[in-house]
Amino acid sequence: MSGTKTALKAAKAALDAHEYGSAVTQAEKVLAVDSRNYHANVFLGLALGKQGKYDEAATAYIKATNVKRNEALAWQGLIDLYEKQGGKQVDAYRVAAVELAEFYMEADDRTRCQTAVDRFLAFSKEHGNRNQYKQALEILLPTNTLYDYLEGRIANPAHTYTKIAAIVEAEEKERINKEIGERRTRLGAKIGQVKVEVNRDVLAGSTLEQIYQSVIDWSNEDDVRREYEEKLLRRAYDVLVVLPAQEKAQKREQVWKLARGIVIIKHPYELAWEIFLEWTDGESLAERDAGVIREFIEFFPQNGLAKVLQAYMTSNLSPAYTGGNSDSAGNDRDTLSAEDRLLMMTDGVEENAQSCLAHRLLSEYYLFLEEFEGAVETSRKAYRLAVTQVQACGLKTESNIDAINITLATSLIHHQSPRYHSEAKSLFVEILKRKPTLAPALIGVGLILEDEEDFGGAIDFLTRAIARDPSKIGVRVEAAWCKALNGDFSLGLAELETCVLDINGTDLRTREMRAQTLYRIGKCIWELDPSKEARRDRKGAYSRFLSAIQANMSYAPAYTSLGIYYSDYANDRKRARKCFQKAFELSPSELEAAERLAQAFADQGEWDLVEIVAQRVVDSGRVRPSPGSKKQGSSWPYAALGVVQLNRQDYAKSTVSFQSALRISPEDYHSWVGLGESYHNSGRYIAATRAFQQAQRLESVIEERLVGDSWFAKYMLANVKRELGDHDEAIKEFHEVLQTRPNEFGVIIALLQTLNEASWRCIELGFFGRAVDNAREAITLAIKLAGQRADAFNLWKGVGDACSIFSWVQARIEDFPLEPVRLLLETDIDTEEYEQFKDLDGVGQEAVKRLSTGQKQDPIVLSQCLIAAILAQKRAIYASANDVYAQAVAWYNLGWTEYRLHVCLTSQSHGERKKDSLRFLKAAMRCFKRAIELEAGNPEFWDALGIVTSELNPKVSQHCFVRSLHLNDKSARVWTNLGTLYLIHHDYQIANDAFTRAQSTDPEYAQAWLGQGLLAVLVDDTKEAQHLFTHAFEIADSASLLTKHQYALSVFDHLISSSSTSTDTISLIQPLFALQQLRSQAPKDLPSTHLYALFLERVENHHAAIETLIAVCATVEGEYEVSESPVALAHFAQAKSDLARVQLAAREYSAAAENAEMALDLSTDEDNSSLDSSARRKCRLSAHLTAGLAYYYTSAMDQSIEMFRCALEESNGAADIVCLLAQVLWAKGGEEEKGVAREQLFDCVEKQPMHIGAKLLLGVIAVLDGDLDTLEAVKSDLQVLRTSDNVDGENKRKVSELSAAIASLANSSDSEQMGELMTSVMLAPAQPQGWSRLAAATADPYPAEMALKMSLRSVPPRGPLRAEDLAKAFAGTARVADAQRAVMIAPWVKEGWEEVSRVIA
């Protein structure tokens, strides 16, 4: 024990000597013996603290306090230690300071206690953060044990709470900003939602409201209490806004009590007063305390709501207006005008844009002023604000919302009536479900039903409203008027006359009501007696209408009724129009006045005024009935707009207008017609068809007086069908119209144009006869039309087009009515007008006189029909003298007609006449130039000039084509024409580029493909050329001559160069039809006609081929007699050679021999022949062979042999000729001739060992001679031929037949012969011949069945099997039905009849 005391004394001495290390050692010695030694721990803490070892020192002090908590020394040491560390141990310092203060409190040492507290507060304020300082301040609060001991020595709790509140406010603000900054960066975060969530999280757990309340409770200063009451209300309101809906009720009550308390004590805090006013639920402002309202206005004169309330309280709507609460209200009312009042209210709403009450009052004032648009807009905003207020604060303000909806619905009744009636009605009905006796809602529904013409329902609702409040004169007037409109005019009149007595008319509103009532009285009188005498009576309805106007000069319906009176009964149209104009100026809802005005303007052609009237009516919103309304809409404004837009060619807008009209009145006939016309002019022909058909359907159900002349719909429908290409139906419709309107010029012109279009379409489709018939009908129609109006451009254009049609169907040229056309051209005109360009084309007034039926030669008639077309087009130029664009088209049409005559004369003329055709080409060039002068921007004019100048000046032609492409580079025709120009001048690459561009522009343009085909011919690519010509023919129309000619020529060239397709009849159908059409269009085209005959020969139509070739020979012979041209002579020789060959096929042997001899005579002189050596050789070879065969069949063997020998010389020993010669020699029958035949064949086989025909003939001769040695040699060759891929099917069939014959001749056994037949079947199982021979050799029915099946598979188009072979296959099955089919298929084949007789027997 003595050691411990000694160590403590040593430690104390060391401390005094500032030997802190020694002090630590001595203290630790003591603690080693007694760890709970209080002074040792204190000395250790002090020494360690002096050494800067604060943590170890603090531990020592804490151990000391644990030993003796009621000793001050250790706590003082801790406090000193913490103060040395600055702000690191503020929290620990607070604990130590409180312990020390409580020690002094227990020791009743107030001074030291206060000093300890003050010392810590100062230290905390200096070194601690906000939270630590707040905790330090909490020591001074009444909730702390020290407060009661130090009361009077420390600050008032209110002061302390104020400091704590400031600290908490700063902390919460910082936290809120931090949280918002972090959360707003999250994906999908919305700033508004983030703020609400953060405020909810922070404010819900805040103690600030309690702190504010504590300040209020402890403060002795009124100003401080008022300030923190404001803060408490603001904080409670902010918390209320962010709380979930289910937690708002309690907080809302707190906010209401706080606000109400502030209002009661009349403290001027805006939020409290606004909450008190905004949250008060009531149907009108009268339910609020007027004194509170006046005090609010007095306290906050610059507040927006205060301005609105001040203006409202001075208006006629104010409760003070009827109650007379104060003189100041009356004085304000006198000083504020309606304009100033409205301006003050609008300014107030702008300043307080979130005030539901301000918007509600402004909307009510707008409604009072009948500014319905403003009332609607403002009440909608008020409703949105009310809903927002309900959602934010959880209020139950049903009456407020109902009042807002009443104002909104009432405004909607009158705003753009009846556009919003359905919405207004739904609002009223919803309110009446909760408040069935609410007068404003009853009145509103009644007014809507009245406007919807449901007068019974309107009377019911208005009567209920009157029962609720009988003093409302306006409601009584409306109820009486509804009774009148419901048909009870007497009762309505009586009640209206009673009402008018109660309307004094002292102010504007009552004057308007009086005018309306007087007008309605007049309408009742007007309807009670509809006789003319009664309505003319100026003391009747007329006087009431005048009285209404006198009561209110701006009452529009009275002007309308007066206008009807003046128009229909007083015959004063001038006054009537003034009345209608006045009524429409006052109100666009006066539909009757507007319709009569529009009709008057339309009758005068003032379409701008019609549009103004109709558009204003549409904008008024009165034309469309509201959904569910019984009221009929008015479609005429939309229809009038559609007519105006049609006249302006604004078809898109007119379509919309007529559609709008039809939505209102689906049975409006004229709107359907207008819609169809709009669709037609817009190019929407299918839609136009449906519209006109609907109009026609309405004709049968609507009275004629409503429809008027219905022909126009049929006429327009015909135009639509014409545009769609259904010309037959269009012509039929036009004829039906002309039955009722026989002299309607426009219909006749349309029919004339349709006939010409139908004619050209028929030419494109290949119906040439119908084209000519339509052209003749067009000329007949033009003759009729010329008697009515001979100065019409379209008339003479149509005549010219109709005459030109005949030049495209020259086979019917004799049907051209020359005499009627001549008389037509002489109708009502000075013939000197035909002298235009006479110096170039020679067509003038003399040409008209030369048009006659005296000369029937085709070339003359052709030229005359085109001359007539030229004369008609010249007359069209004079008919279009007043229209520049029409005149340009007329010159363009004349140019093409001149060019057409040039082309026709060039193709059918020669010599001088061909030179004369150039004058028409030059005239065409002049015409196109003139057209370009009038309309230089038309690409078609430049294209036409390029075509006609291609023969005269290629450079100019190229320029024209390039210019046309500059104006429109999407024209495939111009690109093709440019390519053709390059092709003519041998620039093949550029030509190909042009044709390719044309194909890419329009792949369906046939001439572009034709041009590339010609290029392929020029570069000797015949296969590609044929493909191109075929494609061009497939996509081309029938008007193209060159396409058909080139296609047929390419097919024929392919046929004669390919033996595999030379007998395929199906491949000849299309070129044959093409040439047949070509003959109809150009019967004088000899090359095409000759080619046509060759195709007829290929399809074995020999008689038609003979007739055609005879005609060709006659034409060529006549040409040769005129010109003695070597070319004509060569053509004549070829035609005779072909004619002889066809006659040989037709078994006209004598004529064939004669014509062949003539062909040989004509082609004898090689030097004077225009044929090249190859063509001449082929011609003579054909003639020699034809003559040889003809002589053979006439049994003139010597001549036949001679011809074949000549043919053999011509062909340089051709193997086929040798075979023919051998057959003829063998047929002569002499041994010498037969020997010669054998020698010729052996020589042929030796020279051409692969010639099948020679080998087959040798085999046949060996069979006939029974020469077994030769047969053995031939048999080995036949086996090789049967398996060769180079032998076609026909020759393999012959080889098989010959092999079978050799087998039977060589006395082979039955099995060997059967094996030979089976071998034939095995080598060609798909051919019916082998199966047929096998069936004939055996009784087994299977080969016969297979022969029939293979025969059916080999008939055209799948194979070349003939009808005779198919009939034999049917006959071989031994069935009755097949035998009958054999007879039906080929009745000339005996096998079928024999089988029928066998099975019958």
mmCIF file of N, CA and C in Angstrom, residues 207-249:
data_model
loop_
_atom_site.group_PDB
_atom_site.id
_atom_site.type_symbol
_atom_site.label_atom_id
_atom_site.label_comp_id
_atom_site.label_asym_id
_atom_site.label_seq_id
_atom_site.Cartn_x
_atom_site.Cartn_y
_atom_site.Cartn_z
ATOM 1 N N THR A 207 -39.119 16.062 -38.226
ATOM 2 C CA THR A 207 -39.636 16.558 -36.923
ATOM 3 C C THR A 207 -39.844 18.065 -36.942
ATOM 4 N N LEU A 208 -39.747 18.647 -38.112
ATOM 5 C CA LEU A 208 -39.777 20.099 -38.193
ATOM 6 C C LEU A 208 -41.122 20.662 -37.739
ATOM 7 N N GLU A 209 -42.222 19.949 -38.035
ATOM 8 C CA GLU A 209 -43.531 20.445 -37.611
ATOM 9 C C GLU A 209 -43.601 20.535 -36.091
ATOM 10 N N GLN A 210 -43.063 19.518 -35.396
ATOM 11 C CA GLN A 210 -43.051 19.558 -33.932
ATOM 12 C C GLN A 210 -42.184 20.717 -33.422
ATOM 13 N N ILE A 211 -41.080 20.960 -34.095
ATOM 14 C CA ILE A 211 -40.202 22.064 -33.700
ATOM 15 C C ILE A 211 -40.926 23.389 -33.861
ATOM 16 N N TYR A 212 -41.650 23.537 -35.041
ATOM 17 C CA TYR A 212 -42.409 24.774 -35.252
ATOM 18 C C TYR A 212 -43.458 24.949 -34.158
ATOM 19 N N GLN A 213 -44.136 23.874 -33.865
ATOM 20 C CA GLN A 213 -45.173 23.944 -32.839
ATOM 21 C C GLN A 213 -44.573 24.304 -31.479
ATOM 22 N N SER A 214 -43.371 23.777 -31.192
ATOM 23 C CA SER A 214 -42.705 24.108 -29.923
ATOM 24 C C SER A 214 -42.343 25.580 -29.870
ATOM 25 N N VAL A 215 -41.863 26.115 -31.001
ATOM 26 C CA VAL A 215 -41.568 27.559 -31.042
ATOM 27 C C VAL A 215 -42.826 28.342 -30.734
ATOM 28 N N ILE A 216 -43.940 27.949 -31.346
ATOM 29 C CA ILE A 216 -45.213 28.646 -31.132
ATOM 30 C C ILE A 216 -45.622 28.537 -29.661
ATOM 31 N N ASP A 217 -45.426 27.354 -29.085
ATOM 32 C CA ASP A 217 -45.860 27.136 -27.709
ATOM 33 C C ASP A 217 -45.006 27.910 -26.700
ATOM 34 N N TRP A 218 -43.701 28.032 -26.917
ATOM 35 C CA TRP A 218 -42.801 28.636 -25.943
ATOM 36 C C TRP A 218 -42.533 30.125 -26.175
ATOM 37 N N SER A 219 -42.884 30.600 -27.362
ATOM 38 C CA SER A 219 -42.547 31.991 -27.666
ATOM 39 C C SER A 219 -43.503 32.938 -26.959
ATOM 40 N N ASN A 220 -42.949 34.026 -26.492
ATOM 41 C CA ASN A 220 -43.750 35.064 -25.868
ATOM 42 C C ASN A 220 -44.025 36.231 -26.796
ATOM 43 N N GLU A 221 -43.473 36.181 -27.987
ATOM 44 C CA GLU A 221 -43.618 37.270 -28.948
ATOM 45 C C GLU A 221 -44.643 36.874 -30.018
ATOM 46 N N ASP A 222 -45.633 37.744 -30.217
ATOM 47 C CA ASP A 222 -46.682 37.456 -31.203
ATOM 48 C C ASP A 222 -46.113 37.344 -32.611
ATOM 49 N N ASP A 223 -45.176 38.187 -32.925
ATOM 50 C CA ASP A 223 -44.615 38.156 -34.278
ATOM 51 C C ASP A 223 -43.949 36.807 -34.559
ATOM 52 N N VAL A 224 -43.215 36.340 -33.532
ATOM 53 C CA VAL A 224 -42.550 35.045 -33.726
ATOM 54 C C VAL A 224 -43.578 33.937 -33.878
ATOM 55 N N ARG A 225 -44.625 33.984 -33.034
ATOM 56 C CA ARG A 225 -45.653 32.948 -33.141
ATOM 57 C C ARG A 225 -46.323 32.994 -34.513
ATOM 58 N N ARG A 226 -46.651 34.201 -35.013
ATOM 59 C CA ARG A 226 -47.291 34.315 -36.334
ATOM 60 C C ARG A 226 -46.362 33.765 -37.430
ATOM 61 N N GLU A 227 -45.075 34.088 -37.253
ATOM 62 C CA GLU A 227 -44.124 33.628 -38.279
ATOM 63 C C GLU A 227 -44.081 32.108 -38.327
ATOM 64 N N TYR A 228 -44.046 31.496 -37.144
ATOM 65 C CA TYR A 228 -43.917 30.038 -37.153
ATOM 66 C C TYR A 228 -45.251 29.340 -37.367
ATOM 67 N N GLU A 229 -46.324 30.023 -37.117
ATOM 68 C CA GLU A 229 -47.619 29.477 -37.559
ATOM 69 C C GLU A 229 -47.673 29.407 -39.081
ATOM 70 N N GLU A 230 -47.160 30.449 -39.731
ATOM 71 C CA GLU A 230 -47.099 30.435 -41.199
ATOM 72 C C GLU A 230 -46.228 29.276 -41.691
ATOM 73 N N LYS A 231 -45.041 29.135 -41.002
ATOM 74 C CA LYS A 231 -44.157 28.045 -41.421
ATOM 75 C C LYS A 231 -44.792 26.688 -41.173
ATOM 76 N N LEU A 232 -45.479 26.557 -40.053
ATOM 77 C CA LEU A 232 -46.133 25.293 -39.761
ATOM 78 C C LEU A 232 -47.198 24.971 -40.811
ATOM 79 N N LEU A 233 -47.979 25.977 -41.209
ATOM 80 C CA LEU A 233 -49.014 25.753 -42.232
ATOM 81 C C LEU A 233 -48.380 25.379 -43.570
ATOM 82 N N ARG A 234 -47.340 26.111 -43.922
ATOM 83 C CA ARG A 234 -46.673 25.817 -45.192
ATOM 84 C C ARG A 234 -46.119 24.393 -45.178
ATOM 85 N N ARG A 235 -45.456 24.019 -43.997
ATOM 86 C CA ARG A 235 -44.886 22.678 -43.933
ATOM 87 C C ARG A 235 -45.989 21.616 -43.964
ATOM 88 N N ALA A 236 -47.065 21.832 -43.257
ATOM 89 C CA ALA A 236 -48.163 20.860 -43.260
ATOM 90 C C ALA A 236 -48.777 20.734 -44.655
ATOM 91 N N TYR A 237 -48.923 21.867 -45.344
ATOM 92 C CA TYR A 237 -49.497 21.828 -46.703
ATOM 93 C C TYR A 237 -48.572 21.073 -47.655
ATOM 94 N N ASP A 238 -47.249 21.337 -47.532
ATOM 95 C CA ASP A 238 -46.293 20.633 -48.402
ATOM 96 C C ASP A 238 -46.325 19.134 -48.159
ATOM 97 N N VAL A 239 -46.428 18.755 -46.881
ATOM 98 C CA VAL A 239 -46.510 17.317 -46.574
ATOM 99 C C VAL A 239 -47.801 16.734 -47.115
ATOM 100 N N LEU A 240 -48.903 17.469 -47.008
ATOM 101 C CA LEU A 240 -50.189 16.997 -47.509
ATOM 102 C C LEU A 240 -50.132 16.708 -49.010
ATOM 103 N N VAL A 241 -49.480 17.565 -49.735
ATOM 104 C CA VAL A 241 -49.426 17.418 -51.198
ATOM 105 C C VAL A 241 -48.712 16.141 -51.607
ATOM 106 N N VAL A 242 -47.678 15.733 -50.843
ATOM 107 C CA VAL A 242 -46.870 14.585 -51.277
ATOM 108 C C VAL A 242 -47.289 13.285 -50.615
ATOM 109 N N LEU A 243 -48.201 13.336 -49.667
ATOM 110 C CA LEU A 243 -48.632 12.107 -49.002
ATOM 111 C C LEU A 243 -49.464 11.246 -49.949
ATOM 112 N N PRO A 244 -49.462 9.922 -49.768
ATOM 113 C CA PRO A 244 -50.369 9.057 -50.535
ATOM 114 C C PRO A 244 -51.817 9.394 -50.230
ATOM 115 N N ALA A 245 -52.709 9.035 -51.157
ATOM 116 C CA ALA A 245 -54.117 9.424 -51.041
ATOM 117 C C ALA A 245 -54.746 8.901 -49.762
ATOM 118 N N GLN A 246 -54.406 7.684 -49.353
ATOM 119 C CA GLN A 246 -55.027 7.094 -48.180
ATOM 120 C C GLN A 246 -54.558 7.730 -46.870
ATOM 121 N N GLU A 247 -53.506 8.547 -46.910
ATOM 122 C CA GLU A 247 -52.979 9.167 -45.698
ATOM 123 C C GLU A 247 -53.253 10.669 -45.640
ATOM 124 N N LYS A 248 -54.038 11.174 -46.571
ATOM 125 C CA LYS A 248 -54.218 12.618 -46.662
ATOM 126 C C LYS A 248 -55.258 13.165 -45.689
ATOM 127 N N ALA A 249 -56.211 12.341 -45.260
ATOM 128 C CA ALA A 249 -57.362 12.865 -44.526
ATOM 129 C C ALA A 249 -56.936 13.595 -43.246
#
